[in-house]
Every structure is written in C-alpha cells, then in structure tokens.
PDB file of C-alpha atoms and ligand atoms in Angstrom:
ATOM      1  CA  MET A   5     -14.930 118.576-177.245  1.00 57.00           C
ATOM      2  CA  THR A   6     -17.741 116.674-175.604  1.00 61.00           C
ATOM      3  CA  ALA A   7     -18.797 113.141-176.463  1.00 61.00           C
ATOM      4  CA  ASP A   8     -21.797 113.423-178.758  1.00 82.00           C
ATOM      5  CA  GLY A   9     -20.651 116.934-179.741  1.00 96.00           C
ATOM      6  CA  ILE A  10     -20.670 117.939-183.391  1.00 98.00           C
ATOM      7  CA  ALA A  11     -17.560 118.550-185.467  1.00 98.00           C
ATOM      8  CA  LEU A  12     -17.311 119.939-188.985  1.00 98.00           C
ATOM      9  CA  VAL A  13     -14.208 119.026-190.999  1.00 99.00           C
ATOM     10  CA  THR A  14     -13.575 120.690-194.358  1.00 99.00           C
ATOM     11  CA  GLY A  15     -11.988 118.730-197.190  1.00 98.00           C
ATOM     12  CA  ALA A  16     -12.798 115.463-195.425  1.00 98.00           C
ATOM     13  CA  ASN A  17     -13.248 113.457-198.615  1.00 98.00           C
ATOM     14  CA  ARG A  18      -9.609 112.314-198.431  1.00 98.00           C
ATOM     15  CA  GLY A  19      -6.236 112.825-196.789  1.00 98.00           C
ATOM     16  CA  LEU A  20      -5.891 114.579-193.460  1.00 98.00           C
ATOM     17  CA  GLY A  21      -9.551 115.629-193.458  1.00 98.00           C
ATOM     18  CA  ARG A  22     -10.632 111.991-193.632  1.00 98.00           C
ATOM     19  CA  SER A  23      -8.203 110.872-190.925  1.00 98.00           C
ATOM     20  CA  THR A  24      -9.346 113.769-188.732  1.00 98.00           C
ATOM     21  CA  ALA A  25     -13.015 112.888-189.201  1.00 98.00           C
ATOM     22  CA  ARG A  26     -12.281 109.277-188.261  1.00 98.00           C
ATOM     23  CA  ALA A  27     -10.278 110.309-185.179  1.00 98.00           C
ATOM     24  CA  LEU A  28     -12.953 112.721-183.935  1.00 98.00           C
ATOM     25  CA  ALA A  29     -15.646 110.087-184.498  1.00 98.00           C
ATOM     26  CA  ALA A  30     -13.570 107.559-182.535  1.00 97.00           C
ATOM     27  CA  ARG A  31     -13.811 109.989-179.611  1.00 96.00           C
ATOM     28  CA  GLY A  32     -17.603 110.075-179.867  1.00 96.00           C
ATOM     29  CA  MET A  33     -18.210 113.174-181.980  1.00 97.00           C
ATOM     30  CA  ARG A  34     -20.828 113.412-184.705  1.00 98.00           C
ATOM     31  CA  LEU A  35     -19.298 114.495-187.987  1.00 98.00           C
ATOM     32  CA  VAL A  36     -20.178 116.914-190.751  1.00 98.00           C
ATOM     33  CA  VAL A  37     -17.919 115.830-193.612  1.00 98.00           C
ATOM     34  CA  THR A  38     -17.478 118.452-196.322  1.00 99.00           C
ATOM     35  CA  HIS A  39     -16.127 118.135-199.853  1.00 98.00           C
ATOM     36  CA  ARG A  40     -16.001 120.481-202.829  1.00 98.00           C
ATOM     37  CA  GLY A  41     -17.159 117.984-205.456  1.00 98.00           C
ATOM     38  CA  ASP A  42     -15.861 114.541-204.512  1.00 98.00           C
ATOM     39  CA  ALA A  43     -19.133 113.326-203.007  1.00 98.00           C
ATOM     40  CA  ALA A  44     -18.028 109.691-203.338  1.00 98.00           C
ATOM     41  CA  GLY A  45     -14.870 110.325-201.273  1.00 98.00           C
ATOM     42  CA  ALA A  46     -16.869 112.152-198.624  1.00 98.00           C
ATOM     43  CA  GLU A  47     -19.414 109.331-198.509  1.00 98.00           C
ATOM     44  CA  GLU A  48     -16.554 106.886-198.005  1.00 98.00           C
ATOM     45  CA  THR A  49     -15.372 108.917-195.004  1.00 98.00           C
ATOM     46  CA  ALA A  50     -18.936 109.018-193.657  1.00 98.00           C
ATOM     47  CA  ARG A  51     -19.231 105.245-194.169  1.00 98.00           C
ATOM     48  CA  ASP A  52     -16.030 104.730-192.145  1.00 97.00           C
ATOM     49  CA  VAL A  53     -17.513 106.818-189.331  1.00 97.00           C
ATOM     50  CA  ARG A  54     -20.811 104.922-189.394  1.00 97.00           C
ATOM     51  CA  ALA A  55     -19.037 101.559-189.590  1.00 96.00           C
ATOM     52  CA  ALA A  56     -17.301 102.492-186.325  1.00 93.00           C
ATOM     53  CA  GLY A  57     -20.701 103.216-184.746  1.00 94.00           C
ATOM     54  CA  GLY A  58     -20.649 106.961-185.297  1.00 96.00           C
ATOM     55  CA  THR A  59     -22.886 109.513-186.999  1.00 98.00           C
ATOM     56  CA  ALA A  60     -21.895 111.464-190.088  1.00 98.00           C
ATOM     57  CA  ALA A  61     -23.468 113.625-192.768  1.00 98.00           C
ATOM     58  CA  VAL A  62     -21.950 114.841-196.013  1.00 98.00           C
ATOM     59  CA  MET A  63     -22.209 118.403-197.327  1.00 98.00           C
ATOM     60  CA  ARG A  64     -20.718 120.193-200.319  1.00 98.00           C
ATOM     61  CA  LEU A  65     -18.583 123.257-199.623  1.00 98.00           C
ATOM     62  CA  ASP A  66     -16.226 125.089-201.986  1.00 98.00           C
ATOM     63  CA  LEU A  67     -13.887 127.336-200.014  1.00 98.00           C
ATOM     64  CA  ALA A  68     -13.059 129.304-203.133  1.00 98.00           C
ATOM     65  CA  ASP A  69     -16.673 130.495-203.273  1.00 98.00           C
ATOM     66  CA  PRO A  70     -17.524 132.498-200.132  1.00 98.00           C
ATOM     67  CA  ALA A  71     -20.738 133.681-201.807  1.00 98.00           C
ATOM     68  CA  SER A  72     -22.045 130.145-201.266  1.00 98.00           C
ATOM     69  CA  PHE A  73     -21.388 130.142-197.509  1.00 98.00           C
ATOM     70  CA  GLY A  74     -24.808 131.626-196.653  1.00 98.00           C
ATOM     71  CA  ALA A  75     -26.615 128.763-198.380  1.00 98.00           C
ATOM     72  CA  PHE A  76     -24.170 126.319-196.771  1.00 98.00           C
ATOM     73  CA  THR A  77     -24.855 127.541-193.237  1.00 98.00           C
ATOM     74  CA  ALA A  78     -28.614 127.489-193.880  1.00 98.00           C
ATOM     75  CA  GLU A  79     -28.361 123.836-194.941  1.00 98.00           C
ATOM     76  CA  LEU A  80     -26.088 123.119-191.975  1.00 98.00           C
ATOM     77  CA  SER A  81     -28.653 124.617-189.567  1.00 98.00           C
ATOM     78  CA  GLY A  82     -31.248 122.244-190.997  1.00 98.00           C
ATOM     79  CA  LEU A  83     -28.906 119.296-190.457  1.00 98.00           C
ATOM     80  CA  LEU A  84     -28.166 120.282-186.849  1.00 98.00           C
ATOM     81  CA  GLU A  85     -31.887 120.640-186.203  1.00 97.00           C
ATOM     82  CA  ARG A  86     -32.472 117.113-187.518  1.00 97.00           C
ATOM     83  CA  TRP A  87     -29.753 115.950-185.116  1.00 97.00           C
ATOM     84  CA  GLY A  88     -31.546 117.722-182.253  1.00 97.00           C
ATOM     85  CA  ALA A  89     -28.732 120.248-181.884  1.00 96.00           C
ATOM     86  CA  SER A  90     -28.253 123.908-182.676  1.00 92.00           C
ATOM     87  CA  ARG A  91     -24.513 124.461-182.378  1.00 97.00           C
ATOM     88  CA  LEU A  92     -21.146 123.185-183.605  1.00 98.00           C
ATOM     89  CA  ASP A  93     -18.527 122.199-181.027  1.00 98.00           C
ATOM     90  CA  VAL A  94     -15.478 121.757-183.258  1.00 98.00           C
ATOM     91  CA  VAL A  95     -14.584 123.210-186.665  1.00 98.00           C
ATOM     92  CA  VAL A  96     -11.473 121.908-188.405  1.00 99.00           C
ATOM     93  CA  ASN A  97     -10.447 124.134-191.298  1.00 99.00           C
ATOM     94  CA  ASN A  98      -8.458 121.439-193.042  1.00 98.00           C
ATOM     95  CA  ALA A  99      -9.147 121.997-196.744  1.00 98.00           C
ATOM     96  CA  GLY A 100      -6.221 123.637-198.445  1.00 98.00           C
ATOM     97  CA  VAL A 101      -4.247 123.779-201.604  1.00 98.00           C
ATOM     98  CA  GLY A 102      -0.634 124.331-202.575  1.00 97.00           C
ATOM     99  CA  VAL A 103       0.910 125.560-205.805  1.00 96.00           C
ATOM    100  CA  PHE A 104       4.631 124.979-205.777  1.00 96.00           C
ATOM    101  CA  GLY A 105       7.369 126.449-207.930  1.00 95.00           C
ATOM    102  CA  PRO A 106      10.159 128.987-207.999  1.00 97.00           C
ATOM    103  CA  LEU A 107       9.461 132.722-207.850  1.00 97.00           C
ATOM    104  CA  GLU A 108       9.584 133.205-211.613  1.00 98.00           C
ATOM    105  CA  ALA A 109       7.169 130.342-212.319  1.00 98.00           C
ATOM    106  CA  VAL A 110       4.296 131.374-210.040  1.00 97.00           C
ATOM    107  CA  THR A 111       1.390 133.100-211.775  1.00 98.00           C
ATOM    108  CA  ALA A 112      -1.123 135.548-210.349  1.00 98.00           C
ATOM    109  CA  ALA A 113      -3.767 132.862-210.841  1.00 98.00           C
ATOM    110  CA  ASP A 114      -1.693 130.406-208.752  1.00 98.00           C
ATOM    111  CA  PHE A 115      -1.336 133.023-206.038  1.00 98.00           C
ATOM    112  CA  ASP A 116      -5.070 133.737-206.031  1.00 98.00           C
ATOM    113  CA  THR A 117      -5.937 130.035-205.907  1.00 98.00           C
ATOM    114  CA  VAL A 118      -3.726 129.451-202.868  1.00 98.00           C
ATOM    115  CA  PHE A 119      -4.681 132.591-200.950  1.00 98.00           C
ATOM    116  CA  GLY A 120      -8.313 132.411-202.108  1.00 98.00           C
ATOM    117  CA  THR A 121      -8.668 128.932-200.636  1.00 98.00           C
ATOM    118  CA  ASN A 122      -6.331 128.815-197.645  1.00 98.00           C
ATOM    119  CA  VAL A 123      -6.739 132.374-196.371  1.00 98.00           C
ATOM    120  CA  ARG A 124      -9.882 134.008-197.771  1.00 98.00           C
ATOM    121  CA  GLY A 125     -11.895 130.775-197.717  1.00 98.00           C
ATOM    122  CA  THR A 126     -10.885 129.915-194.154  1.00 98.00           C
ATOM    123  CA  PHE A 127     -11.498 133.458-192.889  1.00 98.00           C
ATOM    124  CA  PHE A 128     -14.972 133.862-194.390  1.00 98.00           C
ATOM    125  CA  LEU A 129     -16.012 130.346-193.426  1.00 98.00           C
ATOM    126  CA  VAL A 130     -15.170 131.103-189.791  1.00 98.00           C
ATOM    127  CA  GLN A 131     -17.087 134.388-190.135  1.00 98.00           C
ATOM    128  CA  ALA A 132     -20.110 132.493-191.496  1.00 98.00           C
ATOM    129  CA  LEU A 133     -19.941 129.771-188.827  1.00 98.00           C
ATOM    130  CA  VAL A 134     -19.377 131.961-185.763  1.00 98.00           C
ATOM    131  CA  PRO A 135     -23.094 132.401-185.013  1.00 97.00           C
ATOM    132  CA  MET A 136     -23.403 128.607-184.979  1.00 98.00           C
ATOM    133  CA  LEU A 137     -20.513 127.944-182.596  1.00 98.00           C
ATOM    134  CA  ALA A 138     -21.305 126.680-179.120  1.00 97.00           C
ATOM    135  CA  GLU A 139     -19.874 128.435-176.086  1.00 95.00           C
ATOM    136  CA  GLY A 140     -16.644 126.509-175.480  1.00 95.00           C
ATOM    137  CA  ALA A 141     -16.305 125.560-179.147  1.00 98.00           C
ATOM    138  CA  HIS A 142     -12.916 125.029-180.728  1.00 98.00           C
ATOM    139  CA  VAL A 143     -11.756 126.200-184.161  1.00 98.00           C
ATOM    140  CA  ILE A 144      -8.654 124.384-185.430  1.00 98.00           C
ATOM    141  CA  ASN A 145      -6.963 125.735-188.524  1.00 99.00           C
ATOM    142  CA  VAL A 146      -4.537 123.529-190.426  1.00 99.00           C
ATOM    143  CA  SER A 147      -1.253 125.284-191.162  1.00 98.00           C
ATOM    144  CA  SER A 148       2.106 123.730-192.102  1.00 98.00           C
ATOM    145  CA  SER A 149       5.573 123.194-190.646  1.00 98.00           C
ATOM    146  CA  LEU A 150       6.680 125.365-193.593  1.00 98.00           C
ATOM    147  CA  THR A 151       5.830 128.490-191.600  1.00 98.00           C
ATOM    148  CA  ARG A 152       8.822 127.678-189.342  1.00 98.00           C
ATOM    149  CA  HIS A 153      11.410 126.400-191.823  1.00 98.00           C
ATOM    150  CA  THR A 154      12.035 127.141-195.477  1.00 95.00           C
ATOM    151  CA  SER A 155      11.979 125.063-198.626  1.00 94.00           C
ATOM    152  CA  PRO A 156      12.584 126.693-202.023  1.00 96.00           C
ATOM    153  CA  GLY A 157       9.503 126.746-204.234  1.00 97.00           C
ATOM    154  CA  THR A 158       6.997 126.998-201.407  1.00 97.00           C
ATOM    155  CA  SER A 159       6.850 130.771-200.873  1.00 97.00           C
ATOM    156  CA  VAL A 160       3.197 131.371-201.762  1.00 98.00           C
ATOM    157  CA  TYR A 161       1.950 128.283-199.942  1.00 98.00           C
ATOM    158  CA  SER A 162       3.978 128.925-196.781  1.00 98.00           C
ATOM    159  CA  ALA A 163       2.943 132.608-196.801  1.00 98.00           C
ATOM    160  CA  SER A 164      -0.703 131.544-196.977  1.00 98.00           C
ATOM    161  CA  LYS A 165      -0.225 129.269-193.982  1.00 98.00           C
ATOM    162  CA  ALA A 166       1.600 132.016-192.060  1.00 98.00           C
ATOM    163  CA  ALA A 167      -1.503 134.134-192.689  1.00 99.00           C
ATOM    164  CA  VAL A 168      -3.659 131.296-191.336  1.00 99.00           C
ATOM    165  CA  GLU A 169      -1.582 131.215-188.141  1.00 99.00           C
ATOM    166  CA  ALA A 170      -1.695 134.997-187.688  1.00 98.00           C
ATOM    167  CA  MET A 171      -5.436 135.059-188.254  1.00 98.00           C
ATOM    168  CA  SER A 172      -5.895 132.188-185.789  1.00 98.00           C
ATOM    169  CA  ARG A 173      -4.199 134.159-183.004  1.00 98.00           C
ATOM    170  CA  THR A 174      -6.262 137.268-183.674  1.00 98.00           C
ATOM    171  CA  LEU A 175      -9.501 135.304-183.897  1.00 98.00           C
ATOM    172  CA  ALA A 176      -8.603 133.625-180.595  1.00 98.00           C
ATOM    173  CA  ALA A 177      -8.544 137.111-179.049  1.00 98.00           C
ATOM    174  CA  GLU A 178     -11.811 138.112-180.720  1.00 98.00           C
ATOM    175  CA  LEU A 179     -13.707 134.930-179.892  1.00 98.00           C
ATOM    176  CA  GLY A 180     -12.180 134.240-176.475  1.00 98.00           C
ATOM    177  CA  PRO A 181     -14.847 136.256-174.651  1.00 97.00           C
ATOM    178  CA  ARG A 182     -17.406 133.744-175.949  1.00 97.00           C
ATOM    179  CA  GLY A 183     -15.275 130.882-174.601  1.00 97.00           C
ATOM    180  CA  ILE A 184     -14.251 129.853-178.109  1.00 98.00           C
ATOM    181  CA  ARG A 185     -10.696 128.593-178.596  1.00 98.00           C
ATOM    182  CA  VAL A 186      -8.804 129.039-181.869  1.00 98.00           C
ATOM    183  CA  ASN A 187      -5.553 127.184-182.455  1.00 98.00           C
ATOM    184  CA  SER A 188      -3.554 126.170-185.496  1.00 98.00           C
ATOM    185  CA  ILE A 189      -1.896 122.852-186.129  1.00 98.00           C
ATOM    186  CA  ALA A 190       1.151 122.623-188.359  1.00 98.00           C
ATOM    187  CA  PRO A 191       1.747 119.203-189.906  1.00 98.00           C
ATOM    188  CA  GLY A 192       5.121 118.357-191.361  1.00 98.00           C
ATOM    189  CA  PRO A 193       5.451 116.295-194.548  1.00 97.00           C
ATOM    190  CA  THR A 194       2.713 113.668-194.441  1.00 98.00           C
ATOM    191  CA  ALA A 195       1.937 110.856-196.876  1.00 97.00           C
ATOM    192  CA  THR A 196      -1.277 111.979-198.589  1.00 97.00           C
ATOM    193  CA  ASP A 197      -2.324 113.008-202.118  1.00 95.00           C
ATOM    194  CA  PHE A 198      -1.025 116.500-201.327  1.00 95.00           C
ATOM    195  CA  ASN A 199       1.329 117.977-203.937  1.00 91.00           C
ATOM    196  CA  GLY A 200       0.488 115.163-206.332  1.00 93.00           C
ATOM    197  CA  GLY A 201       1.148 112.533-203.644  1.00 95.00           C
ATOM    198  CA  ALA A 202       4.856 113.434-203.700  1.00 90.00           C
ATOM    199  CA  MET A 203       5.468 112.825-199.986  1.00 90.00           C
ATOM    200  CA  ARG A 204       3.963 109.340-200.329  1.00 95.00           C
ATOM    201  CA  ASP A 205       4.900 108.209-203.852  1.00 94.00           C
ATOM    202  CA  ASP A 206       8.184 109.932-204.734  1.00 95.00           C
ATOM    203  CA  ALA A 207      10.682 107.689-202.930  1.00 96.00           C
ATOM    204  CA  ALA A 208      13.634 110.066-203.356  1.00 95.00           C
ATOM    205  CA  LEU A 209      11.682 113.054-201.997  1.00 94.00           C
ATOM    206  CA  ARG A 210      10.135 111.003-199.200  1.00 95.00           C
ATOM    207  CA  ASP A 211      13.484 109.587-198.099  1.00 96.00           C
ATOM    208  CA  GLY A 212      15.081 113.032-198.275  1.00 96.00           C
ATOM    209  CA  LEU A 213      12.349 114.504-196.078  1.00 96.00           C
ATOM    210  CA  ALA A 214      12.509 111.514-193.737  1.00 97.00           C
ATOM    211  CA  GLY A 215      16.193 112.243-193.232  1.00 97.00           C
ATOM    212  CA  GLN A 216      15.308 115.789-192.167  1.00 97.00           C
ATOM    213  CA  THR A 217      13.052 114.644-189.324  1.00 98.00           C
ATOM    214  CA  ALA A 218      14.134 113.716-185.822  1.00 98.00           C
ATOM    215  CA  LEU A 219      11.944 110.609-185.962  1.00 98.00           C
ATOM    216  CA  GLY A 220      13.358 109.531-189.320  1.00 98.00           C
ATOM    217  CA  ARG A 221      10.274 109.304-191.559  1.00 98.00           C
ATOM    218  CA  VAL A 222       7.397 111.306-193.008  1.00 98.00           C
ATOM    219  CA  GLY A 223       4.100 111.355-191.134  1.00 98.00           C
ATOM    220  CA  GLU A 224       1.034 109.194-191.737  1.00 98.00           C
ATOM    221  CA  PRO A 225      -2.415 110.795-192.070  1.00 98.00           C
ATOM    222  CA  GLU A 226      -3.692 109.005-188.944  1.00 98.00           C
ATOM    223  CA  GLU A 227      -0.962 110.707-186.890  1.00 98.00           C
ATOM    224  CA  ILE A 228      -2.284 114.132-187.869  1.00 98.00           C
ATOM    225  CA  GLY A 229      -5.914 113.094-187.369  1.00 98.00           C
ATOM    226  CA  ASP A 230      -5.123 111.826-183.876  1.00 98.00           C
ATOM    227  CA  ALA A 231      -3.211 115.016-183.069  1.00 98.00           C
ATOM    228  CA  ILE A 232      -6.135 117.195-184.157  1.00 98.00           C
ATOM    229  CA  ALA A 233      -8.606 115.120-182.150  1.00 98.00           C
ATOM    230  CA  THR A 234      -6.306 115.380-179.130  1.00 98.00           C
ATOM    231  CA  LEU A 235      -6.028 119.148-179.605  1.00 97.00           C
ATOM    232  CA  ALA A 236      -9.822 119.312-179.657  1.00 97.00           C
ATOM    233  CA  SER A 237     -10.108 117.398-176.389  1.00 96.00           C
ATOM    234  CA  GLU A 238     -11.261 118.785-173.058  1.00 94.00           C
ATOM    235  CA  GLY A 239      -7.813 118.209-171.592  1.00 95.00           C
ATOM    236  CA  LEU A 240      -6.565 121.166-173.646  1.00 96.00           C
ATOM    237  CA  ARG A 241      -9.537 123.430-172.881  1.00 95.00           C
ATOM    238  CA  TRP A 242      -7.285 126.155-171.436  1.00 97.00           C
ATOM    239  CA  MET A 243      -5.120 126.407-174.551  1.00 98.00           C
ATOM    240  CA  THR A 244      -5.883 128.979-177.214  1.00 98.00           C
ATOM    241  CA  ALA A 245      -4.027 131.141-179.760  1.00 98.00           C
ATOM    242  CA  GLN A 246      -1.296 128.517-180.122  1.00 98.00           C
ATOM    243  CA  ARG A 247       0.483 126.896-183.031  1.00 98.00           C
ATOM    244  CA  VAL A 248       1.105 123.186-182.481  1.00 98.00           C
ATOM    245  CA  GLU A 249       3.546 121.519-184.834  1.00 98.00           C
ATOM    246  CA  VAL A 250       3.151 117.793-185.532  1.00 98.00           C
ATOM    247  CA  SER A 251       6.011 116.982-187.836  1.00 98.00           C
ATOM    248  CA  GLY A 252       8.183 114.279-186.295  1.00 98.00           C
ATOM    249  CA  GLY A 253      10.622 117.111-185.638  1.00 98.00           C
ATOM    250  CA  VAL A 254      11.351 118.266-189.194  1.00 98.00           C
ATOM    251  CA  LEU A 255      14.362 120.564-189.724  1.00 97.00           C
ATOM    252  CA  LEU A 256      14.840 121.300-186.041  1.00 96.00           C
TER     253      LEU A 256
HETATM  254  N1  NAP B 301       0.209 116.389-196.506  1.00 72.71           N
HETATM  255  C1  NAP B 301       1.110 117.225-196.026  1.00 72.71           C
HETATM  256  O1  NAP B 301       2.328 116.968-196.074  1.00 72.71           O
HETATM  257  C2  NAP B 301       0.686 118.511-195.382  1.00 72.71           C
HETATM  258  C3  NAP B 301       1.622 119.189-194.594  1.00 72.71           C
HETATM  259  C4  NAP B 301       1.262 120.381-193.980  1.00 72.71           C
HETATM  260  C5  NAP B 301      -0.015 120.871-194.141  1.00 72.71           C
HETATM  261  N2  NAP B 301      -0.910 120.207-194.915  1.00 72.71           N
HETATM  262  C6  NAP B 301      -2.250 120.790-195.033  1.00 72.71           C
HETATM  263  O2  NAP B 301      -3.175 119.828-194.607  1.00 72.71           O
HETATM  264  C7  NAP B 301      -4.435 120.059-195.244  1.00 72.71           C
HETATM  265  C8  NAP B 301      -4.926 118.758-195.858  1.00 72.71           C
HETATM  266  O3  NAP B 301      -3.975 118.331-196.803  1.00 72.71           O
HETATM  267  P1  NAP B 301      -3.866 116.828-197.321  1.00 72.71           P
HETATM  268  O4  NAP B 301      -2.473 116.403-197.079  1.00 72.71           O
HETATM  269  O5  NAP B 301      -4.976 116.010-196.824  1.00 72.71           O
HETATM  270  O6  NAP B 301      -3.995 117.108-198.893  1.00 72.71           O
HETATM  271  P2  NAP B 301      -4.998 116.585-200.003  1.00 72.71           P
HETATM  272  O7  NAP B 301      -5.081 115.094-199.954  1.00 72.71           O
HETATM  273  O8  NAP B 301      -4.541 117.250-201.255  1.00 72.71           O
HETATM  274  O9  NAP B 301      -6.419 117.151-199.552  1.00 72.71           O
HETATM  275  C9  NAP B 301      -6.724 118.515-199.659  1.00 72.71           C
HETATM  276  C10 NAP B 301      -8.182 118.681-199.343  1.00 72.71           C
HETATM  277  O10 NAP B 301      -8.515 120.061-199.473  1.00 72.71           O
HETATM  278  C11 NAP B 301      -9.649 120.148-200.341  1.00 72.71           C
HETATM  279  N3  NAP B 301      -9.749 121.418-201.028  1.00 72.71           N
HETATM  280  C12 NAP B 301      -8.822 122.023-201.814  1.00 72.71           C
HETATM  281  N4  NAP B 301      -9.331 123.156-202.323  1.00 72.71           N
HETATM  282  C13 NAP B 301     -10.599 123.261-201.847  1.00 72.71           C
HETATM  283  C14 NAP B 301     -11.640 124.202-202.013  1.00 72.71           C
HETATM  284  N5  NAP B 301     -11.526 125.281-202.805  1.00 72.71           N
HETATM  285  N6  NAP B 301     -12.810 123.997-201.352  1.00 72.71           N
HETATM  286  C15 NAP B 301     -12.982 122.916-200.564  1.00 72.71           C
HETATM  287  N7  NAP B 301     -12.029 121.972-200.391  1.00 72.71           N
HETATM  288  C16 NAP B 301     -10.872 122.158-201.033  1.00 72.71           C
HETATM  289  C17 NAP B 301      -9.459 118.995-201.299  1.00 72.71           C
HETATM  290  O11 NAP B 301     -10.632 118.759-202.034  1.00 72.71           O
HETATM  291  P3  NAP B 301     -10.558 117.928-203.435  1.00 72.71           P
HETATM  292  O12 NAP B 301     -10.439 116.486-203.059  1.00 72.71           O
HETATM  293  O13 NAP B 301     -11.827 118.280-204.113  1.00 72.71           O
HETATM  294  O14 NAP B 301      -9.353 118.416-204.168  1.00 72.71           O
HETATM  295  C18 NAP B 301      -9.082 117.902-200.322  1.00 72.71           C
HETATM  296  O15 NAP B 301     -10.210 117.436-199.646  1.00 72.71           O
HETATM  297  C19 NAP B 301      -4.194 121.189-196.237  1.00 72.71           C
HETATM  298  O16 NAP B 301      -4.601 122.409-195.666  1.00 72.71           O
HETATM  299  C20 NAP B 301      -2.686 121.176-196.419  1.00 72.71           C
HETATM  300  O17 NAP B 301      -2.207 122.441-196.789  1.00 72.71           O
HETATM  301  C21 NAP B 301      -0.596 119.036-195.537  1.00 72.71           C
END
C-alpha cells in the first residue's frame, strides 16, 4: 500500500466494507467503494472518506453476476484514467453473505447464494481485476473465524469461507511472480448487520459469543477495518498466502 494508492473495497456500503474503506482512506488511499444496489449507503461511505480529506468514487457491483464484471472493469478503467492512474494497489474482497440453519433446513438455492457470492463471485472478480493490478498490489479476501472452529448451523457458510482461504493461497502462488500478494483475513463475531444484526442486537447471543473470546467481547467494525488496512500496509509486504484471524481470540 502506498499513500495515494488506489483501493477497491466490495460491499462497502455498510458494515466491515465501510469500516475498511474509512481505515484505508485514513492511511492516504483513494477509494473505490462498491455496492450491489444500496447506492445511498455507498455514498455515505464515500462522504465519510471525503470528509476526512480523502478521495472516493462509488460503483455498482453485484458479485452474484459475473457476466457483469466486464462492464464493471471497463467503467473502472475509465475512473482510474480520470484519477490519472491505470492500476489498483489494493483489492478487498469483503462482500459476502451467509445463510444459516441446520443441515435439513438448507436449500439448494441457499447453497448457491452463499457459494455463488462468496466463492464464485470472489474468484471471477479477481480474475477480471488481475490485468488492472499494479506490480506489488495486494488482494485481501475476507474469510471468517468459522473456518477454524465450529458452530452448528454454519456449515455452508464456513465451507464457502474455507474455499476462499484455499483459493487465496493458490492465487498467492499464481500471482506471486508479478509481485502480487494474496492473503485472507478471518474476522470473529463482529457487531454489524451480518446475520440480521444478531451479533450486535441479540444480547443473549452477543454475550454468549463474548464469553467465548479471550478478550471478553465481540468485535467492532472499526477493529476489522483497521486490521485490514494494517495488513495492506508496506510493513507486511513480505507476507503472502496467509490467513490472519482477527477475532479477539474466539474459541481458542
Ligand atoms: N460480522 C461478522 O461477524 C463477520 C465475521 C466473519 C466474517 N464476516 C464477513 O465479513 C464480510 C462483511 O460482512 P459484514 O459483517 O459487514 O456484513 P453485512 O453488514 O451483512 O455486509 C455484507 C456486505 O456484502 C454485500 N453483499 C452481499 N451479497 C452481495 C453481492 N451478491 N454482491 C455485492 N455485494 C454483496 C452486502 O451488500 P447489501 O448491503 O446490498 O446487502 C453488504 O455490503 C462478509 O464477507 C462476511 O462474511 C463477517
């Protein structure tokens, strides 16, 4: 990550995407804030960035629709040109979705939604963006602490994130010769809208999860945003193909 570099964060209209965009902007990066339909939320993120003296643009991107990625990258090229740049320095594949329930309750449509977004969407977006990545760029894929520990009712979601981690390691090997790093970051339970806002709004669930962490609480979105921005920093330029968990030490 270089000051004045350009970072693209998917699903940055709210939650961890927004906190990541803010944290990267605080370190001097220009931001491409994507959303899949919540333009107002994305504009709010962009406003936060601009209010802090940064530069941000908003673009629509639906990860469930890889056929649209060609048009997306064409529009992105135009944006970079207007910014006097030609390459991306950081890509944070943050957008993701979970469908939770016991084995017997999960439908094929649920499965396809989760894998279609978290795995297929992430993979083909990286494929589409690779020609636009600068030498020395960094791809950060958002996984979950659930790839290390288990929680009943999360099998499809945690499997999708395990696939994200496996793909990150392989892509690190494929893209390493171009100087591109690929790492995954695995947040633990964090207070966002995720899963209907359960980790933030359901006091019993939140307290139960807090009791499972070494630090005694669930995470705040800013703590994940800061971790991602730190991972993207030059100080970690020699680190690739790693999974970094940021979970307050959940279920150690
Ligand atoms: N919060 C946690 O406890 C936690 C823990 C571990 C990992 N994570 C991961 O962290 C990431 C961010 O989660 P969050 O907590 O910020 O949850 P969130 O508030 O539910 O945000 C999810 C984001 O992903 C976007 N998204 C979902 N499907 C999409 C699609 N098909 N195309 C484009 N964007 C799509 C959402 O867009 P819309 O606003 O349009 O729905 C939203 O911007 C996810 O990958 C999640 O799996 C979260």
